Amino acid sequence: MTMDARTAPPDLVLEVNNIEVVYNKVVQVLRGLSLAVPRGQIVALLGSNGAGKSTTLKAVSGLLALEDGEVEAGRISFDGAPTTHLAPQQLVRHGLSHVMEGRRVFEDLTVEENLVAATYALTGRDGPAPSHKPRNFDDVYAYFPRLHERRKGLAGYLSGGEQQMLAIGRALVAQPKLMLLDEPSLGLSPKLVEDIFTIIARINAERGTSMLLVEQNASVALAIAHTGYIMESGKVVIDGSAERLAADPDVREFYLGVGGSGESRSFRELKHYKRRKRWLS
Ligand SMILES: Nc1ncnc2c1ncn2[C@@H]1O[C@H](COP(=O)(O)OP(=O)(O)OP(=O)(O)O)[C@@H](O)[C@H]1O
Ligand SMILES: [Mg+2]
């Protein structure tokens, strides 16, 4: 019997089901959040400051524990298995890489040493045995030629855009099935944002890497995403295909900076505006 597209279950690389997340045992941030990332797709996760986007990514990658946060209810499955009992480094070995907000790199190491350091997370007691063969990073440098040029230089001297490239490059070292990207556009010039998003879309298209992409910059995220979710106050308020979200009047007004009169607001003004105006208040 063959299953057609209507009856075949979707192949989800990530499934987040009704999770509740609490910090310090008291502050509830996620309130029944659910989302799914179909294998091979880019899924955008959008929303205002404080909506819980970064918390969602930390819940998935297991980094919540570092901040005294806990998933108190709900389920998270990565590649078909629950993540509950897996430590962050085990999840990395299973193919889940988290590029955190703010381009975390080791500033006192060179670019190449940063990539080498990323390989250390891939070996260990419960992972593959350490390889004595030096790893070459040609695959990373193919996406980021600029990092190859700067490979002997200290990461601390890279520009903001180059540090973001290095943060993504460090995640690529693990050859992830799923990348969690937290605001890769933050603080970058429009030209660099475009360059980085083009590379993210290429990595997805060429390697089939699934992506869960958190962004404040909704228009660039929806331009490369297949589907998207908009969250407010710890839960999803709208979801749909990227085309549908980009055409939605509310999304256009609040997240794409297109006001009722059709004029476009600057991103800075929009960010300020969003802080005051809560979604569905
Ligand atoms: N470690 C923590 N301890 C306590 N509360 C926290 C912690 N981290 C985040 N929060 C709170 O959880 C809420 C959601 O934060 P989160 O960083 O997930 O939002 P966000 O959607 O990523 O926002 P932004 O767009 O500003 O990055 C906020 O109210 C924040 O103050
Ligand atoms: Mg955040």
mmCIF file of C-alpha atoms and ligand atoms in Angstrom:
data_model
loop_
_atom_site.group_PDB
_atom_site.id
_atom_site.type_symbol
_atom_site.label_atom_id
_atom_site.label_comp_id
_atom_site.label_asym_id
_atom_site.label_seq_id
_atom_site.Cartn_x
_atom_site.Cartn_y
_atom_site.Cartn_z
ATOM 1 C CA MET A 1 0.000 0.000 0.000
ATOM 2 C CA THR A 2 1.356 3.433 -0.811
ATOM 3 C CA MET A 3 0.565 6.410 1.303
ATOM 4 C CA ASP A 4 -0.197 9.651 -0.429
ATOM 5 C CA ALA A 5 0.797 13.061 0.864
ATOM 6 C CA ARG A 6 -2.474 13.428 2.742
ATOM 7 C CA THR A 7 -2.096 10.305 4.840
ATOM 8 C CA ALA A 8 1.698 10.036 5.269
ATOM 9 C CA PRO A 9 2.741 11.360 8.681
ATOM 10 C CA PRO A 10 5.032 14.364 8.310
ATOM 11 C CA ASP A 11 8.712 13.633 8.964
ATOM 12 C CA LEU A 12 9.452 15.973 11.860
ATOM 13 C CA VAL A 13 13.026 16.484 12.998
ATOM 14 C CA LEU A 14 11.771 18.447 16.004
ATOM 15 C CA GLU A 15 8.473 18.301 17.821
ATOM 16 C CA VAL A 16 7.745 20.529 20.804
ATOM 17 C CA ASN A 17 4.493 19.614 22.470
ATOM 18 C CA ASN A 18 2.734 21.840 24.956
ATOM 19 C CA ILE A 19 5.783 22.732 27.043
ATOM 20 C CA GLU A 20 5.776 24.842 30.182
ATOM 21 C CA VAL A 21 9.075 26.383 31.238
ATOM 22 C CA VAL A 22 9.791 27.933 34.597
ATOM 23 C CA TYR A 23 12.927 29.803 35.735
ATOM 24 C CA ASN A 24 14.127 29.673 39.338
ATOM 25 C CA LYS A 25 11.125 27.445 40.191
ATOM 26 C CA VAL A 26 8.797 30.468 40.086
ATOM 27 C CA VAL A 27 8.927 32.553 36.906
ATOM 28 C CA GLN A 28 6.784 30.856 34.260
ATOM 29 C CA VAL A 29 7.876 31.889 30.775
ATOM 30 C CA LEU A 30 6.491 29.276 28.356
ATOM 31 C CA ARG A 31 2.811 28.423 28.735
ATOM 32 C CA GLY A 32 1.846 25.462 26.594
ATOM 33 C CA LEU A 33 4.117 26.132 23.643
ATOM 34 C CA SER A 34 3.967 23.745 20.673
ATOM 35 C CA LEU A 35 5.801 23.806 17.377
ATOM 36 C CA ALA A 36 7.275 21.445 14.814
ATOM 37 C CA VAL A 37 10.186 21.539 12.385
ATOM 38 C CA PRO A 38 9.653 19.295 9.339
ATOM 39 C CA ARG A 39 12.904 17.671 8.221
ATOM 40 C CA GLY A 40 14.804 19.770 5.701
ATOM 41 C CA GLN A 41 12.845 22.957 6.352
ATOM 42 C CA ILE A 42 13.615 26.397 7.749
ATOM 43 C CA VAL A 43 11.067 27.359 10.403
ATOM 44 C CA ALA A 44 11.000 30.960 11.636
ATOM 45 C CA LEU A 45 10.096 31.694 15.257
ATOM 46 C CA LEU A 46 9.139 35.350 15.578
ATOM 47 C CA GLY A 47 7.847 37.570 18.341
ATOM 48 C CA SER A 48 8.477 40.642 20.451
ATOM 49 C CA ASN A 49 11.119 41.132 23.119
ATOM 50 C CA GLY A 50 10.548 38.830 26.050
ATOM 51 C CA ALA A 51 8.038 36.570 24.245
ATOM 52 C CA GLY A 52 10.135 33.516 25.117
ATOM 53 C CA LYS A 53 11.912 32.777 21.828
ATOM 54 C CA SER A 54 15.386 32.256 23.298
ATOM 55 C CA THR A 55 13.856 30.262 26.151
ATOM 56 C CA THR A 56 12.242 27.948 23.577
ATOM 57 C CA LEU A 57 15.608 27.299 21.910
ATOM 58 C CA LYS A 58 17.282 26.690 25.295
ATOM 59 C CA ALA A 59 14.537 24.233 26.245
ATOM 60 C CA VAL A 60 15.212 22.299 23.019
ATOM 61 C CA SER A 61 19.016 22.245 23.317
ATOM 62 C CA GLY A 62 19.052 21.502 27.044
ATOM 63 C CA LEU A 63 20.805 24.757 27.953
ATOM 64 C CA LEU A 64 17.979 25.874 30.248
ATOM 65 C CA ALA A 65 19.520 24.037 33.178
ATOM 66 C CA LEU A 66 22.489 26.422 33.088
ATOM 67 C CA GLU A 67 20.101 29.255 33.909
ATOM 68 C CA ASP A 68 18.098 27.414 36.546
ATOM 69 C CA GLY A 69 15.266 26.889 34.107
ATOM 70 C CA GLU A 70 13.208 23.728 33.791
ATOM 71 C CA VAL A 71 10.716 22.165 31.405
ATOM 72 C CA GLU A 72 7.967 21.346 33.897
ATOM 73 C CA ALA A 73 5.410 19.900 31.506
ATOM 74 C CA GLY A 74 5.093 18.828 27.891
ATOM 75 C CA ARG A 75 7.356 16.859 25.558
ATOM 76 C CA ILE A 76 10.240 17.604 23.221
ATOM 77 C CA SER A 77 11.294 15.046 20.592
ATOM 78 C CA PHE A 78 14.377 15.409 18.431
ATOM 79 C CA ASP A 79 14.808 13.048 15.487
ATOM 80 C CA GLY A 80 12.051 10.827 16.833
ATOM 81 C CA ALA A 81 13.288 10.417 20.419
ATOM 82 C CA PRO A 82 12.511 12.353 23.603
ATOM 83 C CA THR A 83 15.278 14.731 24.685
ATOM 84 C CA THR A 84 14.425 14.577 28.376
ATOM 85 C CA HIS A 85 17.384 12.547 29.553
ATOM 86 C CA LEU A 86 19.991 13.882 27.167
ATOM 87 C CA ALA A 87 22.626 16.406 28.218
ATOM 88 C CA PRO A 88 23.349 19.303 25.844
ATOM 89 C CA GLN A 89 26.629 17.766 24.642
ATOM 90 C CA GLN A 90 24.859 14.467 23.877
ATOM 91 C CA LEU A 91 22.280 16.352 21.832
ATOM 92 C CA VAL A 92 25.126 18.013 19.893
ATOM 93 C CA ARG A 93 26.530 14.559 19.098
ATOM 94 C CA HIS A 94 23.094 13.469 17.938
ATOM 95 C CA GLY A 95 23.075 16.380 15.501
ATOM 96 C CA LEU A 96 21.440 19.296 17.291
ATOM 97 C CA SER A 97 23.472 22.532 17.300
ATOM 98 C CA HIS A 98 22.447 25.762 19.032
ATOM 99 C CA VAL A 99 23.927 29.056 17.834
ATOM 100 C CA MET A 100 23.222 31.298 20.796
ATOM 101 C CA GLU A 101 22.238 34.945 20.746
ATOM 102 C CA GLY A 102 25.153 37.364 20.775
ATOM 103 C CA ARG A 103 27.714 35.398 18.700
ATOM 104 C CA ARG A 104 29.517 33.523 21.428
ATOM 105 C CA VAL A 105 33.072 32.830 20.293
ATOM 106 C CA PHE A 106 36.327 32.381 22.191
ATOM 107 C CA GLU A 107 37.850 35.816 21.636
ATOM 108 C CA ASP A 108 41.362 34.817 22.792
ATOM 109 C CA LEU A 109 41.568 31.916 20.340
ATOM 110 C CA THR A 110 42.154 32.168 16.620
ATOM 111 C CA VAL A 111 39.347 31.522 14.183
ATOM 112 C CA GLU A 112 40.696 28.048 13.424
ATOM 113 C CA GLU A 113 41.205 27.244 17.128
ATOM 114 C CA ASN A 114 37.556 28.152 17.679
ATOM 115 C CA LEU A 115 36.597 25.533 15.087
ATOM 116 C CA VAL A 116 38.953 22.969 16.650
ATOM 117 C CA ALA A 117 37.395 23.665 20.061
ATOM 118 C CA ALA A 118 33.982 22.943 18.550
ATOM 119 C CA THR A 119 35.192 19.423 17.624
ATOM 120 C CA TYR A 120 35.982 18.656 21.289
ATOM 121 C CA ALA A 121 32.286 18.659 22.088
ATOM 122 C CA LEU A 122 31.858 15.823 19.582
ATOM 123 C CA THR A 123 33.998 13.286 21.410
ATOM 124 C CA GLY A 124 33.715 11.964 24.914
ATOM 125 C CA ARG A 125 32.682 9.085 27.086
ATOM 126 C CA ASP A 126 29.356 8.608 25.366
ATOM 127 C CA GLY A 127 30.396 9.803 21.927
ATOM 128 C CA PRO A 128 32.767 8.597 19.234
ATOM 129 C CA ALA A 129 36.398 8.039 20.215
ATOM 130 C CA PRO A 130 38.648 11.060 19.738
ATOM 131 C CA SER A 131 40.127 11.109 16.261
ATOM 132 C CA HIS A 132 43.861 11.689 15.895
ATOM 133 C CA LYS A 133 43.411 12.887 12.375
ATOM 134 C CA PRO A 134 43.357 16.685 12.295
ATOM 135 C CA ARG A 135 39.961 17.809 11.084
ATOM 136 C CA ASN A 136 39.963 20.064 8.067
ATOM 137 C CA PHE A 137 37.400 22.803 7.966
ATOM 138 C CA ASP A 138 37.143 23.195 4.189
ATOM 139 C CA ASP A 139 33.396 22.609 4.363
ATOM 140 C CA VAL A 140 33.000 25.513 6.809
ATOM 141 C CA TYR A 141 35.374 27.771 4.870
ATOM 142 C CA ALA A 142 33.486 27.013 1.640
ATOM 143 C CA TYR A 143 30.479 28.818 3.109
ATOM 144 C CA PHE A 144 32.557 31.517 4.810
ATOM 145 C CA PRO A 145 35.643 32.369 2.695
ATOM 146 C CA ARG A 146 36.187 35.376 4.972
ATOM 147 C CA LEU A 147 36.827 33.030 7.902
ATOM 148 C CA HIS A 148 39.469 31.231 5.844
ATOM 149 C CA GLU A 149 41.238 34.539 5.210
ATOM 150 C CA ARG A 150 41.134 35.337 8.924
ATOM 151 C CA ARG A 151 41.785 31.799 10.193
ATOM 152 C CA LYS A 152 45.079 32.672 11.936
ATOM 153 C CA GLY A 153 43.674 35.838 13.514
ATOM 154 C CA LEU A 154 42.162 36.152 16.977
ATOM 155 C CA ALA A 155 38.377 35.806 16.987
ATOM 156 C CA GLY A 156 38.175 38.843 19.283
ATOM 157 C CA TYR A 157 39.422 41.039 16.435
ATOM 158 C CA LEU A 158 36.768 39.891 13.963
ATOM 159 C CA SER A 159 33.954 42.254 13.012
ATOM 160 C CA GLY A 160 30.466 41.556 14.364
ATOM 161 C CA GLY A 161 29.434 39.946 11.088
ATOM 162 C CA GLU A 162 32.540 37.763 10.969
ATOM 163 C CA GLN A 163 31.929 36.656 14.562
ATOM 164 C CA GLN A 164 28.392 35.670 13.607
ATOM 165 C CA MET A 165 29.860 33.669 10.699
ATOM 166 C CA LEU A 166 32.263 31.975 13.114
ATOM 167 C CA ALA A 167 29.428 31.168 15.536
ATOM 168 C CA ILE A 168 27.531 29.498 12.670
ATOM 169 C CA GLY A 169 30.759 27.825 11.457
ATOM 170 C CA ARG A 170 31.336 26.345 14.925
ATOM 171 C CA ALA A 171 27.858 24.820 14.808
ATOM 172 C CA LEU A 172 28.475 23.419 11.296
ATOM 173 C CA VAL A 173 31.524 21.512 12.559
ATOM 174 C CA ALA A 174 29.102 19.047 14.184
ATOM 175 C CA GLN A 175 27.395 18.455 10.795
ATOM 176 C CA PRO A 176 24.042 19.045 12.478
ATOM 177 C CA LYS A 177 20.680 17.704 11.346
ATOM 178 C CA LEU A 178 19.010 20.649 13.069
ATOM 179 C CA MET A 179 20.445 24.092 13.775
ATOM 180 C CA LEU A 180 18.839 26.432 16.284
ATOM 181 C CA LEU A 181 19.754 30.002 15.333
ATOM 182 C CA ASP A 182 19.070 32.820 17.805
ATOM 183 C CA GLU A 183 18.847 36.234 16.116
ATOM 184 C CA PRO A 184 21.698 35.940 13.641
ATOM 185 C CA SER A 185 20.815 39.408 12.300
ATOM 186 C CA LEU A 186 21.265 41.206 15.620
ATOM 187 C CA GLY A 187 23.406 44.334 15.323
ATOM 188 C CA LEU A 188 24.510 43.690 11.737
ATOM 189 C CA SER A 189 24.281 46.043 8.769
ATOM 190 C CA PRO A 190 21.521 45.306 6.224
ATOM 191 C CA LYS A 191 24.139 44.121 3.719
ATOM 192 C CA LEU A 192 25.662 41.643 6.189
ATOM 193 C CA VAL A 193 22.224 40.451 7.262
ATOM 194 C CA GLU A 194 21.483 39.674 3.636
ATOM 195 C CA ASP A 195 24.831 37.869 3.196
ATOM 196 C CA ILE A 196 24.355 35.753 6.311
ATOM 197 C CA PHE A 197 20.755 34.855 5.511
ATOM 198 C CA THR A 198 21.760 33.870 1.978
ATOM 199 C CA ILE A 199 24.358 31.510 3.457
ATOM 200 C CA ILE A 200 21.842 30.084 5.945
ATOM 201 C CA ALA A 201 19.462 29.384 3.038
ATOM 202 C CA ARG A 202 22.311 27.741 1.065
ATOM 203 C CA ILE A 203 23.293 25.500 3.990
ATOM 204 C CA ASN A 204 19.652 24.414 4.224
ATOM 205 C CA ALA A 205 19.301 23.813 0.490
ATOM 206 C CA GLU A 206 22.676 22.128 -0.113
ATOM 207 C CA ARG A 207 23.021 20.051 3.061
ATOM 208 C CA GLY A 208 19.372 19.550 3.911
ATOM 209 C CA THR A 209 20.038 20.955 7.389
ATOM 210 C CA SER A 210 16.791 21.784 9.172
ATOM 211 C CA MET A 211 16.711 25.148 10.914
ATOM 212 C CA LEU A 212 14.698 26.732 13.704
ATOM 213 C CA LEU A 213 15.400 30.411 13.205
ATOM 214 C CA VAL A 214 14.560 32.942 15.925
ATOM 215 C CA GLU A 215 14.383 36.508 14.647
ATOM 216 C CA GLN A 216 13.170 39.992 15.492
ATOM 217 C CA ASN A 217 13.742 40.861 11.846
ATOM 218 C CA ALA A 218 10.637 39.132 10.529
ATOM 219 C CA SER A 219 10.969 40.145 6.904
ATOM 220 C CA VAL A 220 14.418 38.614 6.390
ATOM 221 C CA ALA A 221 13.435 35.480 8.320
ATOM 222 C CA LEU A 222 10.209 34.956 6.357
ATOM 223 C CA ALA A 223 12.108 35.515 3.104
ATOM 224 C CA ILE A 224 14.107 32.301 3.620
ATOM 225 C CA ALA A 225 11.740 30.271 5.852
ATOM 226 C CA HIS A 226 9.259 27.646 4.686
ATOM 227 C CA THR A 227 6.935 28.070 7.649
ATOM 228 C CA GLY A 228 6.767 30.279 10.713
ATOM 229 C CA TYR A 229 5.333 30.765 14.169
ATOM 230 C CA ILE A 230 4.638 34.005 15.982
ATOM 231 C CA MET A 231 4.736 33.836 19.736
ATOM 232 C CA GLU A 232 3.635 36.190 22.467
ATOM 233 C CA SER A 233 3.843 35.766 26.228
ATOM 234 C CA GLY A 234 5.075 32.208 26.083
ATOM 235 C CA LYS A 235 2.805 30.702 23.486
ATOM 236 C CA VAL A 236 2.160 30.583 19.760
ATOM 237 C CA VAL A 237 -0.459 33.066 18.560
ATOM 238 C CA ILE A 238 -0.216 32.599 14.767
ATOM 239 C CA ASP A 239 1.416 30.003 12.544
ATOM 240 C CA GLY A 240 1.433 29.170 8.873
ATOM 241 C CA SER A 241 3.478 29.115 5.697
ATOM 242 C CA ALA A 242 6.026 31.911 5.352
ATOM 243 C CA GLU A 243 4.013 33.336 2.433
ATOM 244 C CA ARG A 244 0.817 33.389 4.476
ATOM 245 C CA LEU A 245 2.495 35.057 7.451
ATOM 246 C CA ALA A 246 4.193 37.656 5.261
ATOM 247 C CA ALA A 247 0.790 38.518 3.793
ATOM 248 C CA ASP A 248 -1.081 38.567 7.137
ATOM 249 C CA PRO A 249 -2.186 42.151 7.935
ATOM 250 C CA ASP A 250 -1.368 41.860 11.669
ATOM 251 C CA VAL A 251 2.037 40.363 10.992
ATOM 252 C CA ARG A 252 2.681 43.076 8.439
ATOM 253 C CA GLU A 253 1.755 45.803 10.866
ATOM 254 C CA PHE A 254 3.593 44.546 13.937
ATOM 255 C CA TYR A 255 6.536 42.648 12.503
ATOM 256 C CA LEU A 256 7.205 43.890 9.014
ATOM 257 C CA GLY A 257 6.910 47.575 9.835
ATOM 258 C CA VAL A 258 4.161 48.254 7.330
ATOM 259 C CA GLY A 259 1.570 50.495 8.971
ATOM 260 C CA GLY A 260 -2.099 50.819 8.092
ATOM 261 C CA SER A 261 -1.275 53.705 5.784
ATOM 262 C CA GLY A 262 1.243 51.513 3.977
ATOM 263 C CA GLU A 263 4.359 53.436 4.920
ATOM 264 C CA SER A 264 7.327 51.540 6.251
ATOM 265 C CA ARG A 265 8.762 52.146 9.710
ATOM 266 C CA SER A 266 12.429 51.825 10.411
ATOM 267 C CA PHE A 267 13.441 48.703 12.276
ATOM 268 C CA ARG A 268 14.553 50.741 15.290
ATOM 269 C CA GLU A 269 11.205 52.505 15.550
ATOM 270 C CA LEU A 270 9.404 49.225 15.101
ATOM 271 C CA LYS A 271 11.380 47.588 17.890
ATOM 272 C CA HIS A 272 10.488 50.486 20.191
ATOM 273 C CA TYR A 273 6.878 50.332 19.119
ATOM 274 C CA LYS A 274 6.711 46.604 19.755
ATOM 275 C CA ARG A 275 7.920 47.028 23.315
ATOM 276 C CA ARG A 276 4.894 49.184 24.045
ATOM 277 C CA LYS A 277 2.353 47.351 21.962
ATOM 278 C CA ARG A 278 1.817 43.803 23.188
ATOM 279 C CA TRP A 279 0.349 41.254 20.821
ATOM 280 C CA LEU A 280 -3.419 40.718 21.334
ATOM 281 C CA SER A 281 -2.922 42.602 24.639
HETATM 282 N N1 LIG B 1 17.602 33.025 33.227
HETATM 283 C C1 LIG B 1 16.421 33.618 33.425
HETATM 284 N N2 LIG B 1 15.906 33.740 34.669
HETATM 285 C C2 LIG B 1 14.691 34.333 34.858
HETATM 286 N N3 LIG B 1 13.931 34.838 33.864
HETATM 287 C C3 LIG B 1 14.406 34.759 32.609
HETATM 288 C C4 LIG B 1 15.665 34.150 32.321
HETATM 289 N N4 LIG B 1 15.878 34.203 30.994
HETATM 290 C C5 LIG B 1 14.793 34.830 30.474
HETATM 291 N N5 LIG B 1 13.911 35.152 31.434
HETATM 292 C C6 LIG B 1 12.614 35.837 31.241
HETATM 293 O O1 LIG B 1 11.847 35.059 30.348
HETATM 294 C C7 LIG B 1 11.131 35.882 29.442
HETATM 295 C C8 LIG B 1 11.442 35.443 28.023
HETATM 296 O O2 LIG B 1 12.827 35.656 27.760
HETATM 297 P P1 LIG B 1 13.490 35.209 26.400
HETATM 298 O O3 LIG B 1 14.910 35.585 26.475
HETATM 299 O O4 LIG B 1 13.146 33.787 26.135
HETATM 300 O O5 LIG B 1 12.691 36.120 25.360
HETATM 301 P P2 LIG B 1 12.993 36.432 23.823
HETATM 302 O O6 LIG B 1 11.709 36.211 23.098
HETATM 303 O O7 LIG B 1 14.170 35.681 23.369
HETATM 304 O O8 LIG B 1 13.285 38.004 23.869
HETATM 305 P P3 LIG B 1 14.318 38.916 23.012
HETATM 306 O O9 LIG B 1 13.633 39.186 21.718
HETATM 307 O O10 LIG B 1 14.451 40.160 23.829
HETATM 308 O O11 LIG B 1 15.599 38.150 22.865
HETATM 309 C C9 LIG B 1 11.537 37.313 29.766
HETATM 310 O O12 LIG B 1 10.524 37.884 30.563
HETATM 311 C C10 LIG B 1 12.807 37.173 30.550
HETATM 312 O O13 LIG B 1 12.927 38.200 31.477
HETATM 313 MG MG MG B 2 16.079 36.229 22.746
#
